PDB file of C-alpha atoms in Angstrom:
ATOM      1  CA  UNK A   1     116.189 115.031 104.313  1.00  0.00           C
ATOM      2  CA  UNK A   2     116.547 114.808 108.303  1.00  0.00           C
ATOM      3  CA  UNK A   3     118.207 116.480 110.388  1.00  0.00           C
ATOM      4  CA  UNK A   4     119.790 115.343 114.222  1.00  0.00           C
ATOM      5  CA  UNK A   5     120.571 117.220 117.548  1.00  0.00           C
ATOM      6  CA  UNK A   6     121.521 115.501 120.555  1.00  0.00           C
ATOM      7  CA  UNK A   7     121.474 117.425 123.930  1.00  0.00           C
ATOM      8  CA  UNK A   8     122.757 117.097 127.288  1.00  0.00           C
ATOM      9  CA  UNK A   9     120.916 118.490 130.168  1.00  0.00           C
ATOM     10  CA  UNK A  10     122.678 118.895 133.621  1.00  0.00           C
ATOM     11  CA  UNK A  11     119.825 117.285 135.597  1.00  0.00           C
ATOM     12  CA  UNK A  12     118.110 114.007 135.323  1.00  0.00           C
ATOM     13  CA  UNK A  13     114.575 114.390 133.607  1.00  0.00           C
ATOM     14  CA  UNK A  14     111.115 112.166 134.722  1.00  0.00           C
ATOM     15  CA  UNK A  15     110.711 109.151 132.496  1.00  0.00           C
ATOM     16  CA  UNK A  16     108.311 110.860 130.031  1.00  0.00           C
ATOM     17  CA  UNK A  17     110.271 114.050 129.656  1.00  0.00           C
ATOM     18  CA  UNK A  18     110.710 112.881 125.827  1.00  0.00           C
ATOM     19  CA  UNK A  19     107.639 111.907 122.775  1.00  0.00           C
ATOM     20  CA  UNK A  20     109.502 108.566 123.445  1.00  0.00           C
ATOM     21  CA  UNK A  21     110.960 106.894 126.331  1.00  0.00           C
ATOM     22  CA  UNK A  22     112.964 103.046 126.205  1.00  0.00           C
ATOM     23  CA  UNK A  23     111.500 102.797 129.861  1.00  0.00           C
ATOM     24  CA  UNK A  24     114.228 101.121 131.105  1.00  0.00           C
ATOM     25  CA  UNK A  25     116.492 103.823 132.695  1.00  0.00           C
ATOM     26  CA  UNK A  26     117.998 107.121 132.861  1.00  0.00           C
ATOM     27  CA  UNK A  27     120.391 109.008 130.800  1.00  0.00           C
ATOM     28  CA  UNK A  28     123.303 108.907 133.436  1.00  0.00           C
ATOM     29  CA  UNK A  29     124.242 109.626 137.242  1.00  0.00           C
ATOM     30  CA  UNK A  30     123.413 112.479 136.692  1.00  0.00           C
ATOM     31  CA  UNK A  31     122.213 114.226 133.281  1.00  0.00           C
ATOM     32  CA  UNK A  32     119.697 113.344 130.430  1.00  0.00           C
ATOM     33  CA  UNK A  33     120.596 113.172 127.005  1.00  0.00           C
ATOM     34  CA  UNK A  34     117.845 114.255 124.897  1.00  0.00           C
ATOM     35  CA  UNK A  35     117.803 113.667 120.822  1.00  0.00           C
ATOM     36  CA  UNK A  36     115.674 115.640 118.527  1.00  0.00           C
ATOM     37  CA  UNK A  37     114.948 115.296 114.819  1.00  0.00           C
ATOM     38  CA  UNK A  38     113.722 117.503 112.237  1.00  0.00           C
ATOM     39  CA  UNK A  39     112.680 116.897 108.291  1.00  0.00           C
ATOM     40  CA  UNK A  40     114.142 120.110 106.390  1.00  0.00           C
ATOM     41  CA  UNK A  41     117.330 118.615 106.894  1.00  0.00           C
ATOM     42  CA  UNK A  42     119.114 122.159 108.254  1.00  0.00           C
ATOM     43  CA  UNK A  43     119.606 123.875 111.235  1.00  0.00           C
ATOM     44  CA  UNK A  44     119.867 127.910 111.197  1.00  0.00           C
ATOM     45  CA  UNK A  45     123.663 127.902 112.411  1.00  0.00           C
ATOM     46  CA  UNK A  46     124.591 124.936 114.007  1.00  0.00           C
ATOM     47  CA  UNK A  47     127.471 127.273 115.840  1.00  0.00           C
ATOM     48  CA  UNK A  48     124.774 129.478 116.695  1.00  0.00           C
ATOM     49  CA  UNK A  49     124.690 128.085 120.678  1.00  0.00           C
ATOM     50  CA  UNK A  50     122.137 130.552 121.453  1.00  0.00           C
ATOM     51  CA  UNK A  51     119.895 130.248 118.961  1.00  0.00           C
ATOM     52  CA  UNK A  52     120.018 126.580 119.268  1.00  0.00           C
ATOM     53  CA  UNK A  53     119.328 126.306 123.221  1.00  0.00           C
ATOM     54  CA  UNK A  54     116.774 129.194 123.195  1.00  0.00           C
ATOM     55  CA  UNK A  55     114.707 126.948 120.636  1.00  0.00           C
ATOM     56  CA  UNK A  56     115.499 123.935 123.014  1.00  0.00           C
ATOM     57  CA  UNK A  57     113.442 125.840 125.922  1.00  0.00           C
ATOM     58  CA  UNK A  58     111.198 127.871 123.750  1.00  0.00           C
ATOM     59  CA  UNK A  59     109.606 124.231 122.479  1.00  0.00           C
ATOM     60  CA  UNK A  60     110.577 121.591 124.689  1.00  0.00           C
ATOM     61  CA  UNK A  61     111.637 122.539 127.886  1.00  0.00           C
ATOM     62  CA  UNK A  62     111.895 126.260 129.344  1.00  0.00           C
ATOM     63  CA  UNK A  63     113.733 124.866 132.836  1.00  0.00           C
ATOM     64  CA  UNK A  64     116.245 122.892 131.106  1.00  0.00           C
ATOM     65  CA  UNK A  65     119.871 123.284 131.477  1.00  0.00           C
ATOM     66  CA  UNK A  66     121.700 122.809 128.163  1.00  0.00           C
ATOM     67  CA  UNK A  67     125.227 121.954 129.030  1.00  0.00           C
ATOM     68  CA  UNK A  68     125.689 121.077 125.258  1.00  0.00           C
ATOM     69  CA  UNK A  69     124.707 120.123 122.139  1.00  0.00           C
ATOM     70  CA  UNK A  70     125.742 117.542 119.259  1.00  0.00           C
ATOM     71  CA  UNK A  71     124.655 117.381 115.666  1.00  0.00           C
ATOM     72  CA  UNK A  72     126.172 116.927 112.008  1.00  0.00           C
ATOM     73  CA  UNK A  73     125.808 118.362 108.405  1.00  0.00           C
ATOM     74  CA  UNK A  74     124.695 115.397 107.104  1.00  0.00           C
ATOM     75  CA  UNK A  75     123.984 117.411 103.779  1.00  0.00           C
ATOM     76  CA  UNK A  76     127.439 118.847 103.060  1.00  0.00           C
ATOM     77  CA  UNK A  77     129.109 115.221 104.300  1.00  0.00           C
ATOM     78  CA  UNK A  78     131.439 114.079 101.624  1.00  0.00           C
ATOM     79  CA  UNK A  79     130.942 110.375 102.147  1.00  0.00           C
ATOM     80  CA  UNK A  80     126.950 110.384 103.603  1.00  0.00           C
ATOM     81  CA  UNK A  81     126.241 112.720 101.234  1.00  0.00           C
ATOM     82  CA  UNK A  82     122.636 113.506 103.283  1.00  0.00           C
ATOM     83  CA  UNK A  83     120.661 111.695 105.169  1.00  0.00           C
ATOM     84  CA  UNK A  84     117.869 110.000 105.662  1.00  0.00           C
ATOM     85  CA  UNK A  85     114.479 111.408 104.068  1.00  0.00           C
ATOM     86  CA  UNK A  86     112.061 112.972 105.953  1.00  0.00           C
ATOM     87  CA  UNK A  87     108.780 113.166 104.317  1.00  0.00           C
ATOM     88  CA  UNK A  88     106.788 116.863 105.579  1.00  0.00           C
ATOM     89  CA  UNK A  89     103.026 116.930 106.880  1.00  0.00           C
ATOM     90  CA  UNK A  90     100.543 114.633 104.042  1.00  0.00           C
ATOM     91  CA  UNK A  91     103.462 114.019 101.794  1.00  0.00           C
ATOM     92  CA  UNK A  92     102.907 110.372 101.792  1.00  0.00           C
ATOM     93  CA  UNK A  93      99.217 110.645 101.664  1.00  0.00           C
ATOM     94  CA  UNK A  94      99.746 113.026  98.576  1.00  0.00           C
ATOM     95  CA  UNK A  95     102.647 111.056  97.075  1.00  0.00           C
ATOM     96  CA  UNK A  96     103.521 107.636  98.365  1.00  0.00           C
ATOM     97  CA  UNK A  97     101.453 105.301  95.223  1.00  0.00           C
ATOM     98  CA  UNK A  98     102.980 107.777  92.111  1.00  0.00           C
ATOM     99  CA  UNK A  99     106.536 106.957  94.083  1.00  0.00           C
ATOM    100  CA  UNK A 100     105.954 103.127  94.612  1.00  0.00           C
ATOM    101  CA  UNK A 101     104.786 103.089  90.693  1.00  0.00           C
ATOM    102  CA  UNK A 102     107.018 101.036  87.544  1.00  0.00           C
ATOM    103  CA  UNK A 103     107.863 103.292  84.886  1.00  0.00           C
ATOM    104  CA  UNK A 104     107.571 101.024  81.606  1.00  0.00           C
ATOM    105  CA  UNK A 105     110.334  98.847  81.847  1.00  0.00           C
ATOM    106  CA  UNK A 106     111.914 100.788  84.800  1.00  0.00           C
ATOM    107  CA  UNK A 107     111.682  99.477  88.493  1.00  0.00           C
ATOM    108  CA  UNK A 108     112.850 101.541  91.590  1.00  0.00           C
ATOM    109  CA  UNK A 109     113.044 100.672  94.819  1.00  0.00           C
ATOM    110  CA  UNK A 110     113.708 102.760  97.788  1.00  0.00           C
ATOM    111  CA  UNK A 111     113.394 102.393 101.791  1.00  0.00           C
ATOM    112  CA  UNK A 112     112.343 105.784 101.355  1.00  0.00           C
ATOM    113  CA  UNK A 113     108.972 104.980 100.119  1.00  0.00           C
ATOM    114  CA  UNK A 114     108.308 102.192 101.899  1.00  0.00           C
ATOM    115  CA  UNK A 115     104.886 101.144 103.170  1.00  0.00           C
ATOM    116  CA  UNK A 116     106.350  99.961 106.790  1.00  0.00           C
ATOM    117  CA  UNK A 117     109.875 101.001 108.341  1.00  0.00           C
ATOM    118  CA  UNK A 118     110.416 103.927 105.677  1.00  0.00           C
ATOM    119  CA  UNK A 119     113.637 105.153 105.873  1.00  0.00           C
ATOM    120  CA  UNK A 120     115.578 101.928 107.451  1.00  0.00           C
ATOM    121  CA  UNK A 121     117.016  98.720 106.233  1.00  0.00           C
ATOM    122  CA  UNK A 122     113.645  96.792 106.572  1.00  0.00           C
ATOM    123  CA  UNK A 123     111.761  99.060 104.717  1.00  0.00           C
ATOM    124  CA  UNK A 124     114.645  98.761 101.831  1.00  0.00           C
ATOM    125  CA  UNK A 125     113.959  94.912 101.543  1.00  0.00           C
ATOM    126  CA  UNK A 126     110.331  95.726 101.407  1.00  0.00           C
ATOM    127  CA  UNK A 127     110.284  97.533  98.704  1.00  0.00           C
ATOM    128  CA  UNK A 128     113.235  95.619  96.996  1.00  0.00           C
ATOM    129  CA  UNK A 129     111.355  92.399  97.224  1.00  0.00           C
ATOM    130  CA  UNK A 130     108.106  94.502  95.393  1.00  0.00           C
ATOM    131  CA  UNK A 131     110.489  95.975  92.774  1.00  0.00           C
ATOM    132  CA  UNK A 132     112.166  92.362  92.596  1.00  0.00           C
ATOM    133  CA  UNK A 133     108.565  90.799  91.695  1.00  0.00           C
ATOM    134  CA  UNK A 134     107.685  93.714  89.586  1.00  0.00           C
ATOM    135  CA  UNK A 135     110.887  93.102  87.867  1.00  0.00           C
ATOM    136  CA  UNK A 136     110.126  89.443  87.064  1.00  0.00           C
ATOM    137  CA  UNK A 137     106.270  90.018  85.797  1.00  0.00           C
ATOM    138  CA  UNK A 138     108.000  92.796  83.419  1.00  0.00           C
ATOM    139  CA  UNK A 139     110.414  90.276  81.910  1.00  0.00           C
ATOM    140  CA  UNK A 140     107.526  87.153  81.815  1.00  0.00           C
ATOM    141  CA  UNK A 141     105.125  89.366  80.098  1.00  0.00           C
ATOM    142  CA  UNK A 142     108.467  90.726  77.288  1.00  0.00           C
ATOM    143  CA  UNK A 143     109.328  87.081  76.989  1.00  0.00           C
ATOM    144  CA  UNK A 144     105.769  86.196  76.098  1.00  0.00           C
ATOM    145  CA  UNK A 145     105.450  89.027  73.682  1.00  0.00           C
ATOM    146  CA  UNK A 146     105.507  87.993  69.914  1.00  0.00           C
ATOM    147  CA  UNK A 147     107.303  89.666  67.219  1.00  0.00           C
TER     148      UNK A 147
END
């Protein structure tokens, strides 16, 4: 499951500061709004303000100026429920074909093992449309199938 932390910075930060930039323009006037992810889901203590900035500048940015810090327990969420999954290191190299598999008569279908877009609505018709088709060659071959 993922986890999200947004962060404001008091000062504006180059372009590139982030993995991934939109290229177009800054955060504001006069801060940067930063947005981090994770994939166990959990932060330590997401009251723990120290803990959390200190990791901020310990892996991203030791001159930064947290002014704050935004995130959600997705996992404990009454009506989410959790979040999105967030597959670790070779997990879908290890696991992605048993996951996309039939089992006998059974067809899932999940944006969560999708071959492009895991996780979001696109991958979700992808693998709805596969599970559709795998869904109608299951029912062909039954119908064909003499007593």
């Amino acid at each position: 499951m993922g986890a999200k932390i947004h962060f404001k910075l008091s000062n504006i930060q180059p372009g590139w500061f982030a993995y991934y930039h939109n290229g177009t323009r800054a955060s504001g006037p006069d801060a940067t709004w930063c947005i981090g992810f994770g994939y166990n889901g959990q932060l330590t203590d997401k009251t723990d303000s120290a803990h959390i900035i200190s990791a901020f500048k310990e892996n991203l940015n030791p001159e930064a100026d947290v002014l704050l810090y935004a995130t959600h327990d997705w996992a404990n969420d009454p009506y989410a429920k959790g979040a999105w999954s967030c597959w670790g290191p070779g997990s879908m190299s290890k696991y992605l074909a048993e996951l996309q598999k039939s089992e006998g008569r059974v067809v899932f279908a999940s944006a969560d093992w999708a071959d492009g877009w895991r996780g979001f609505v696109d991958g979700a018709l992808e693998r709805g449309k596969v599970a559709a088709r795998n869904a109608l060659k299951v029912a062909s071959q039954e119908s064909r199938a003499k007593l």
